[in-house]
Amino acid sequence: MKDDKLNRIFDATLSLTGKVGIAGLKMSSIAKEASIATGTLYLYFKNKEDLLNALYFKLQKESAPALISEIKNLPIDIQLYKMWALALKKLVENNLRIIFLEQFLISPYVSASSKEMDSRFKNYLKGLLEKGKKENQIKDVDSNILIALVIGFLRNFSTHIVNDKNSKLSEKSIDESFALCWEAIKR
Amino acid sequence: MKDDKLNRIFDATLSLTGKVGIAGLKMSSIAKEASIATGTLYLYFKNKEDLLNALYFKLQKESAPALISEIKNLPIDIQLYKMWALALKKLVENNLRIIFLEQFLISPYVSASSKEMDSRFKNYLKGLLEKGKKENQIKDVDSNILIALVIGFLRNFSTHIVNDKNSKLSEKSIDESFALCWEAIKR
Amino acid sequence: MKDDKLNRIFDATLSLTGKVGIAGLKMSSIAKEASIATGTLYLYFKNKEDLLNALYFKLQKESAPALISEIKNLPIDIQLYKMWALALKKLVENNLRIIFLEQFLISPYVSASSKEMDSRFKNYLKGLLEKGKKENQIKDVDSNILIALVIGFLRNFSTHIVNDKNSKLSEKSIDESFALCWEAIKR
Amino acid sequence: MKDDKLNRIFDATLSLTGKVGIAGLKMSSIAKEASIATGTLYLYFKNKEDLLNALYFKLQKESAPALISEIKNLPIDIQLYKMWALALKKLVENNLRIIFLEQFLISPYVSASSKEMDSRFKNYLKGLLEKGKKENQIKDVDSNILIALVIGFLRNFSTHIVNDKNSKLSEKSIDESFALCWEAIKR
DNA sequence: AATGAATGAGCATTCATTCAT
DNA sequence: CATGAATGAATGCTCATTCAT
């Protein structure tokens, strides 16, 4: 019951961020979109900053970590493929995540702890890539560059799929896009 | 004189967007940062929306087209390399551009005509890639996917260079990053 | 409760218009005078223009029609006397009405529908005077001239009573003033 | 030359007051309407208040006093008739005067000396009426009441003539209206 | 717990006034 | 003298937050 209301609040916030950006977010609009009273928001969150940071934590926790636990013992290329496929599906399923995540991190609302959390997924990826380099599977290039390529592509590609009415995320397009990605970074 | 003031306004806006996001932009802060009076902003722009859209148009006009004219008759791979190098330099020189452009397009301030203008650089790139595919230099993959890779990587890589205190944009890192990019899309 | 607040807003607006004219009206002053917060004004009215037009409609609805219904079947002279007495009392009771009405109609705040409403009381009077002329009680002079006399006198006289600390609206002064008025227009 | 510019300023002010009321008067609009630069207004007047008060003085000096000097030795009824006719003509010739005068006196711009001047015409009239009462020509009614009638009628009648497209100020309507007025106040 | 009307600090915008040209 | 761009105080309006119900 309580969870349901929380989810409605988060969904409303994501949805509105996609429409008006974080710049246009109003507490009253979030409440309206979530079909609750404005005051109720303040039973769940201390203030607007608190709400936005909570949503950020939730989104972060759902994506990277959720993937990691399922795949951490597979070979590197398979692991990267699974991550690619899963991340892409999740992002395309709700592209609003990306929009929110990107806007949030340079908004006046980010808390210190949110900033710290930003690198969780990147750090896991970095470890994976370092291991791949040692095992001669991955090019010996600064991991940060490799990560920029992988994440940048992931982000832009999912946005493209969502925005382009003619595109859909098929198994073929997942494979095709991963192939490009892998070819770029593999030794 | 007048131009100088306009530029100060635009620089101030970019700089502040990087610090607080579009959500945190105040007309008074922009004026202060540009060392003019708040009221003066309204001599140049009808209102906040007008100012932000004017900046968007200016940034769009300065980036992609500026590059295109210099390189359009070179071979595809050279052309891509030149674009990569120039775009990367320009973006790293002022990474605030990316931040502003990304935030602006989903803010409540975008005008209809700004939305239309979004795809100029992407369209040029698309043409170039199509040509490359015909000439068997580029993989026969949906151009939108290729563009997502190139632009996503460009964006994320420049952001990484700017944010990471230890990184600088050297000739080596330009070449290294382009090599990754090229390897991903070349046939 | 809600009505009470609305009335406090209207009273405050009238009172301030008398002191500083419509030119000097500030939303913040109205709120202060009504003992509410500035923001509360915007729960009841979209903006300043909306508030002023609503007050105008309310005043128009309260004055002329309120009188008319009580007297419409009496002989003309009695009817005019009753109207004179009642209107005078009402205007003197709250002379701010006149000030507001006069200022409002040439202010930048008048809406189109407010303009249309202006002539209600004058039209009733005109009908009454036409009837009086047919019955040989009233001079055969253009009704507009007669109305100008009656209303001009009414307006100026009530203003005089209100402004002059030594004057009060006694039965005697009502009768005396009406006698002048009647003598001017009677055949 | 200088006079011409002053007149253009005054005309512009009157004209704009009729359109937007004193509440809507902007120094920049006055300048534009007078075809001069905004700053030039401040060569002629210390500030907005000063300009408006100067206009008030000018209007007052042109009307009542101008009449008084021409007629002060004639019999009372003739004197009143002349005043009536002249005042009516002047007011109808430029009805903006009335609008300005009425708005100005309750605006936040009135200076103390303007307030004092307000009664000049009324005082002359009052003296005239007192004399008439002593000579048994005028009803023995409080002069303030009589003045309210005369001035209220004058004001409303001239406004009516100006606003009603079908009315014009003919000799007949001057005589007719004065007859009503005289009948009301004469013994 | 839930509500949403009320609050008032904060921001966008206006406009009287100044001053460099 | 004349200009009109520049100024910034003042005002309209918004919206995060509170609180009586």
PDB file of N, CA, C and O in Angstrom, chain A residues 97-122:
ATOM      1  N   ARG A  97      14.375   7.041 -17.555  1.00  0.00           N
ATOM      2  CA  ARG A  97      15.480   6.892 -16.625  1.00  0.00           C
ATOM      3  C   ARG A  97      16.673   7.717 -17.048  1.00  0.00           C
ATOM      4  O   ARG A  97      17.284   8.430 -16.255  1.00  0.00           O
ATOM      5  N   ILE A  98      17.060   7.565 -18.303  1.00  0.00           N
ATOM      6  CA  ILE A  98      18.251   8.264 -18.788  1.00  0.00           C
ATOM      7  C   ILE A  98      18.076   9.759 -18.643  1.00  0.00           C
ATOM      8  O   ILE A  98      18.941  10.467 -18.158  1.00  0.00           O
ATOM      9  N   ILE A  99      16.930  10.205 -19.108  1.00  0.00           N
ATOM     10  CA  ILE A  99      16.689  11.639 -19.037  1.00  0.00           C
ATOM     11  C   ILE A  99      16.811  12.130 -17.609  1.00  0.00           C
ATOM     12  O   ILE A  99      17.499  13.105 -17.319  1.00  0.00           O
ATOM     13  N   PHE A 100      16.176  11.415 -16.720  1.00  0.00           N
ATOM     14  CA  PHE A 100      16.230  11.841 -15.329  1.00  0.00           C
ATOM     15  C   PHE A 100      17.654  11.811 -14.799  1.00  0.00           C
ATOM     16  O   PHE A 100      18.124  12.770 -14.179  1.00  0.00           O
ATOM     17  N   LEU A 101      18.338  10.710 -15.044  1.00  0.00           N
ATOM     18  CA  LEU A 101      19.690  10.564 -14.506  1.00  0.00           C
ATOM     19  C   LEU A 101      20.606  11.675 -15.008  1.00  0.00           C
ATOM     20  O   LEU A 101      21.374  12.270 -14.251  1.00  0.00           O
ATOM     21  N   GLU A 102      20.494  11.992 -16.298  1.00  0.00           N
ATOM     22  CA  GLU A 102      21.366  13.017 -16.858  1.00  0.00           C
ATOM     23  C   GLU A 102      21.068  14.399 -16.308  1.00  0.00           C
ATOM     24  O   GLU A 102      21.977  15.179 -16.015  1.00  0.00           O
ATOM     25  N   GLN A 103      19.792  14.686 -16.194  1.00  0.00           N
ATOM     26  CA  GLN A 103      19.415  16.020 -15.712  1.00  0.00           C
ATOM     27  C   GLN A 103      19.725  16.168 -14.230  1.00  0.00           C
ATOM     28  O   GLN A 103      20.200  17.204 -13.776  1.00  0.00           O
ATOM     29  N   PHE A 104      19.443  15.110 -13.525  1.00  0.00           N
ATOM     30  CA  PHE A 104      19.567  15.196 -12.076  1.00  0.00           C
ATOM     31  C   PHE A 104      20.978  15.521 -11.624  1.00  0.00           C
ATOM     32  O   PHE A 104      21.184  16.342 -10.723  1.00  0.00           O
ATOM     33  N   LEU A 105      21.948  14.883 -12.292  1.00  0.00           N
ATOM     34  CA  LEU A 105      23.320  15.021 -11.787  1.00  0.00           C
ATOM     35  C   LEU A 105      23.926  16.414 -11.929  1.00  0.00           C
ATOM     36  O   LEU A 105      24.964  16.706 -11.341  1.00  0.00           O
ATOM     37  N   ILE A 106      23.310  17.281 -12.736  1.00  0.00           N
ATOM     38  CA  ILE A 106      23.803  18.668 -12.752  1.00  0.00           C
ATOM     39  C   ILE A 106      22.735  19.625 -12.267  1.00  0.00           C
ATOM     40  O   ILE A 106      22.768  20.812 -12.582  1.00  0.00           O
ATOM     41  N   SER A 107      21.782  19.129 -11.532  1.00  0.00           N
ATOM     42  CA  SER A 107      20.747  20.027 -11.033  1.00  0.00           C
ATOM     43  C   SER A 107      21.166  20.546  -9.664  1.00  0.00           C
ATOM     44  O   SER A 107      22.115  20.045  -9.068  1.00  0.00           O
ATOM     45  N   PRO A 108      20.468  21.564  -9.174  1.00  0.00           N
ATOM     46  CA  PRO A 108      20.836  22.077  -7.849  1.00  0.00           C
ATOM     47  C   PRO A 108      20.366  21.133  -6.747  1.00  0.00           C
ATOM     48  O   PRO A 108      20.524  21.440  -5.579  1.00  0.00           O
ATOM     49  N   TYR A 109      19.794  20.003  -7.119  1.00  0.00           N
ATOM     50  CA  TYR A 109      19.197  19.130  -6.112  1.00  0.00           C
ATOM     51  C   TYR A 109      20.086  17.962  -5.677  1.00  0.00           C
ATOM     52  O   TYR A 109      19.793  17.298  -4.704  1.00  0.00           O
ATOM     53  N   VAL A 110      21.165  17.690  -6.428  1.00  0.00           N
ATOM     54  CA  VAL A 110      22.001  16.525  -6.104  1.00  0.00           C
ATOM     55  C   VAL A 110      22.622  16.642  -4.729  1.00  0.00           C
ATOM     56  O   VAL A 110      23.259  17.648  -4.417  1.00  0.00           O
ATOM     57  N   SER A 111      22.490  15.610  -3.960  1.00  0.00           N
ATOM     58  CA  SER A 111      23.169  15.584  -2.671  1.00  0.00           C
ATOM     59  C   SER A 111      24.567  15.003  -2.867  1.00  0.00           C
ATOM     60  O   SER A 111      24.879  14.404  -3.898  1.00  0.00           O
ATOM     61  N   ALA A 112      25.405  15.169  -1.873  1.00  0.00           N
ATOM     62  CA  ALA A 112      26.766  14.647  -1.950  1.00  0.00           C
ATOM     63  C   ALA A 112      26.761  13.133  -2.174  1.00  0.00           C
ATOM     64  O   ALA A 112      27.493  12.609  -3.018  1.00  0.00           O
ATOM     65  N   SER A 113      25.909  12.443  -1.449  1.00  0.00           N
ATOM     66  CA  SER A 113      25.929  10.984  -1.555  1.00  0.00           C
ATOM     67  C   SER A 113      25.465  10.521  -2.938  1.00  0.00           C
ATOM     68  O   SER A 113      25.895   9.487  -3.439  1.00  0.00           O
ATOM     69  N   SER A 114      24.582  11.305  -3.567  1.00  0.00           N
ATOM     70  CA  SER A 114      24.182  10.940  -4.921  1.00  0.00           C
ATOM     71  C   SER A 114      25.370  11.042  -5.865  1.00  0.00           C
ATOM     72  O   SER A 114      25.561  10.201  -6.739  1.00  0.00           O
ATOM     73  N   LYS A 115      26.170  12.078  -5.668  1.00  0.00           N
ATOM     74  CA  LYS A 115      27.329  12.242  -6.530  1.00  0.00           C
ATOM     75  C   LYS A 115      28.282  11.056  -6.394  1.00  0.00           C
ATOM     76  O   LYS A 115      28.818  10.555  -7.383  1.00  0.00           O
ATOM     77  N   GLU A 116      28.464  10.610  -5.154  1.00  0.00           N
ATOM     78  CA  GLU A 116      29.358   9.487  -4.928  1.00  0.00           C
ATOM     79  C   GLU A 116      28.885   8.218  -5.617  1.00  0.00           C
ATOM     80  O   GLU A 116      29.671   7.390  -6.062  1.00  0.00           O
ATOM     81  N   MET A 117      27.559   8.103  -5.671  1.00  0.00           N
ATOM     82  CA  MET A 117      27.008   6.863  -6.191  1.00  0.00           C
ATOM     83  C   MET A 117      27.095   6.747  -7.704  1.00  0.00           C
ATOM     84  O   MET A 117      26.985   5.653  -8.272  1.00  0.00           O
ATOM     85  N   ASP A 118      27.319   7.877  -8.327  1.00  0.00           N
ATOM     86  CA  ASP A 118      27.277   7.954  -9.777  1.00  0.00           C
ATOM     87  C   ASP A 118      28.170   6.912 -10.451  1.00  0.00           C
ATOM     88  O   ASP A 118      27.859   6.397 -11.520  1.00  0.00           O
ATOM     89  N   SER A 119      29.289   6.581  -9.781  1.00  0.00           N
ATOM     90  CA  SER A 119      30.304   5.777 -10.466  1.00  0.00           C
ATOM     91  C   SER A 119      30.147   4.276 -10.251  1.00  0.00           C
ATOM     92  O   SER A 119      30.988   3.499 -10.705  1.00  0.00           O
ATOM     93  N   ARG A 120      29.069   3.854  -9.570  1.00  0.00           N
ATOM     94  CA  ARG A 120      29.008   2.429  -9.241  1.00  0.00           C
ATOM     95  C   ARG A 120      29.089   1.519 -10.480  1.00  0.00           C
ATOM     96  O   ARG A 120      29.939   0.643 -10.572  1.00  0.00           O
ATOM     97  N   PHE A 121      28.229   1.812 -11.427  1.00  0.00           N
ATOM     98  CA  PHE A 121      28.215   0.982 -12.629  1.00  0.00           C
ATOM     99  C   PHE A 121      29.530   1.111 -13.378  1.00  0.00           C
ATOM    100  O   PHE A 121      30.107   0.118 -13.851  1.00  0.00           O
ATOM    101  N   LYS A 122      30.017   2.357 -13.460  1.00  0.00           N
ATOM    102  CA  LYS A 122      31.287   2.578 -14.152  1.00  0.00           C
ATOM    103  C   LYS A 122      32.415   1.796 -13.497  1.00  0.00           C
ATOM    104  O   LYS A 122      33.301   1.253 -14.162  1.00  0.00           O
TER     105      LYS A 122
END
